[in-house]
Tab-separated table of C-alpha atoms in Angstrom:
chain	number	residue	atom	x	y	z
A	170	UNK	CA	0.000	0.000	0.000
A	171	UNK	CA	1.239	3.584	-0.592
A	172	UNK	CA	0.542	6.552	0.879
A	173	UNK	CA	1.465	9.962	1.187
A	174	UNK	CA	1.398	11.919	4.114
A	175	UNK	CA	2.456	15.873	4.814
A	176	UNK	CA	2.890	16.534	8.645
A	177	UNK	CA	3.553	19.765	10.369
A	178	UNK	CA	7.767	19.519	12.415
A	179	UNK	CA	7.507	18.949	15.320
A	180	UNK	CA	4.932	16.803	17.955
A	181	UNK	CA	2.982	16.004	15.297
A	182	UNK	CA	5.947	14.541	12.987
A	183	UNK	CA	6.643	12.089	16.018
A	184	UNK	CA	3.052	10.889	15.363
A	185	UNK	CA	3.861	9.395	12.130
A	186	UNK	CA	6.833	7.191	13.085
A	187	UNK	CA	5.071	3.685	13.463
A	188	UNK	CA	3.630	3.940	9.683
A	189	UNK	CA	7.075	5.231	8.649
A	190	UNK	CA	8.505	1.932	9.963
A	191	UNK	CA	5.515	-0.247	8.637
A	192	UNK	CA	7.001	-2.431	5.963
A	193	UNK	CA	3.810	-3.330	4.705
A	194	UNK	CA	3.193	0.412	3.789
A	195	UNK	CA	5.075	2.421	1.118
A	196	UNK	CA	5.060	5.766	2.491
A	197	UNK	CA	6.349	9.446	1.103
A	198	UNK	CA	6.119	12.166	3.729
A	199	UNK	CA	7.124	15.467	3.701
A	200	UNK	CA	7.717	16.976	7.328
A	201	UNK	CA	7.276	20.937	6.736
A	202	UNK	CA	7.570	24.281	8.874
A	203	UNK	CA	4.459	26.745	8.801
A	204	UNK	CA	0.990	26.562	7.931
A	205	UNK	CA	1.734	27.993	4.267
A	206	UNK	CA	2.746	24.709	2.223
A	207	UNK	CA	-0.401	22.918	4.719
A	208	UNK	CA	-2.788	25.474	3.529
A	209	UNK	CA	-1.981	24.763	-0.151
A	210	UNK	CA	-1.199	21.425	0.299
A	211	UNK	CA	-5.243	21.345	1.511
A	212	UNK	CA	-6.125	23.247	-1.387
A	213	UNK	CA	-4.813	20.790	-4.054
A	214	UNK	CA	-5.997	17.661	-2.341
A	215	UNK	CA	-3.134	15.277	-3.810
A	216	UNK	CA	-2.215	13.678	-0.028
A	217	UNK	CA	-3.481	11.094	1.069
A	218	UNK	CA	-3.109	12.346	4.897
A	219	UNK	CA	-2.556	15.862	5.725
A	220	UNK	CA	-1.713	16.294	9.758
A	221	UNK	CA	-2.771	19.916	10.844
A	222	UNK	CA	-3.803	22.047	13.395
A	223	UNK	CA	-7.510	21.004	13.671
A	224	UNK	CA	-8.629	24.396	13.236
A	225	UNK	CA	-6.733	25.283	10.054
A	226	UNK	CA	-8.157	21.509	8.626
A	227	UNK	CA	-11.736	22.591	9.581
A	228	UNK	CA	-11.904	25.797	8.209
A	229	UNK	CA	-10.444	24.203	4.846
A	230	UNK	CA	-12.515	21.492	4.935
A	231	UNK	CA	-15.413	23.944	5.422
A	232	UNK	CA	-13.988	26.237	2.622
A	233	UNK	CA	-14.462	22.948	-0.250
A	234	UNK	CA	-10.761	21.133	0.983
A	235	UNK	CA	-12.350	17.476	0.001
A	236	UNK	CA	-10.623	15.765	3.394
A	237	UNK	CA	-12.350	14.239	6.299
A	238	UNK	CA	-11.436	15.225	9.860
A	239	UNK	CA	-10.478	11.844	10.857
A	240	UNK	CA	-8.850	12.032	14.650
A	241	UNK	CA	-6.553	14.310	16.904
A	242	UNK	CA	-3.188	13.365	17.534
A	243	UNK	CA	-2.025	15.155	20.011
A	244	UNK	CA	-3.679	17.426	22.687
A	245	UNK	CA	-0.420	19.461	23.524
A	246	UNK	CA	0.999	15.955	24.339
A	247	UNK	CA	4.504	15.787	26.233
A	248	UNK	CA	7.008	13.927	24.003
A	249	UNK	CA	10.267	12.744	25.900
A	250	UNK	CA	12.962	11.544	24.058
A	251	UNK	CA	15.871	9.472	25.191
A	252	UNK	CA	17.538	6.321	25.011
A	253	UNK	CA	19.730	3.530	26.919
A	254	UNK	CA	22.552	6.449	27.592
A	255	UNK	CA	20.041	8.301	29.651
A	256	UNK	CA	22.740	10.067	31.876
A	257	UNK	CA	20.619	13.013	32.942
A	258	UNK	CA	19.874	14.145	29.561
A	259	UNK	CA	16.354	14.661	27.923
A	260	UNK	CA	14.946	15.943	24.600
A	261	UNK	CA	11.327	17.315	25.245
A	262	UNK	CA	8.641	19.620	23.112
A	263	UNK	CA	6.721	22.249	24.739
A	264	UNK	CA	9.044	23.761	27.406
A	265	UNK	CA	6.834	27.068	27.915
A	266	UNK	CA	3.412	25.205	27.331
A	267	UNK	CA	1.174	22.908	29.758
A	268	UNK	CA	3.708	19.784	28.713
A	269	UNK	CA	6.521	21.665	29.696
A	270	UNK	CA	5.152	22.388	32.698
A	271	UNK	CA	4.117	18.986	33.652
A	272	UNK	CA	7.688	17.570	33.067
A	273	UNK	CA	9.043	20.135	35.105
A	274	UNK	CA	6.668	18.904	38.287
A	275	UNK	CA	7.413	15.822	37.317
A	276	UNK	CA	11.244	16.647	37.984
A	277	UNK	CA	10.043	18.425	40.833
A	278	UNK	CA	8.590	15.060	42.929
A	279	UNK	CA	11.215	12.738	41.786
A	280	UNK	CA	13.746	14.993	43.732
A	281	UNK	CA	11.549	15.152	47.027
């Protein structure tokens, strides 16, 4: 199967790594900064999967965009990335939003 995605950088990009890794899916993504390339992108209607701020995807949808609002995928989600060489060090997205501020209590009570 083949499909072609466009996603947003960012939390949203981390969305799409399981079907990147699917081998029984041939998949050509495009990971892009902005809303611009999204908004035409919407316009033209050649992806099969467009990932966007569900606003922006309504009001195209609303405005003839021929896509269905399918899901969310994340809800200001806290990503945390790290691997087996931990060692204090942590990649996270959304340091001055709500998931920043979780991880940061988080630190908080594991130091009590």
């Amino acid at each position: 199967t083949e499909v072609t995605i466009l996603s947003p950088s960012a939390a949203p990009a981390l969305s799409l790594v399981g079907i990147i890794a699917d081998d029984d899916l041939t998949v050509d993504y495009e990971i892009v900064s902005g809303s611009d390339v999204l908004n035409a992108e919407f316009l033209k209607g050649d992806k099969d999967l467009i990932l966007a701020p569900v606003n922006l995807g309504v009001q195209l949808i609303e405005n003839g965009a021929e896509y269905q609002l399918l899901g969310v995928v994340s809800w200001g989600n806290l990503y945390v990335v790290g691997d087996s060489s931990y060692d204090g060090r942590i990649a996270a997205f959304g340091q001055s939003a709500v998931p920043g501020r979780v991880l940061e209590l988080v630190k908080e009570k594991m130091n009590e």
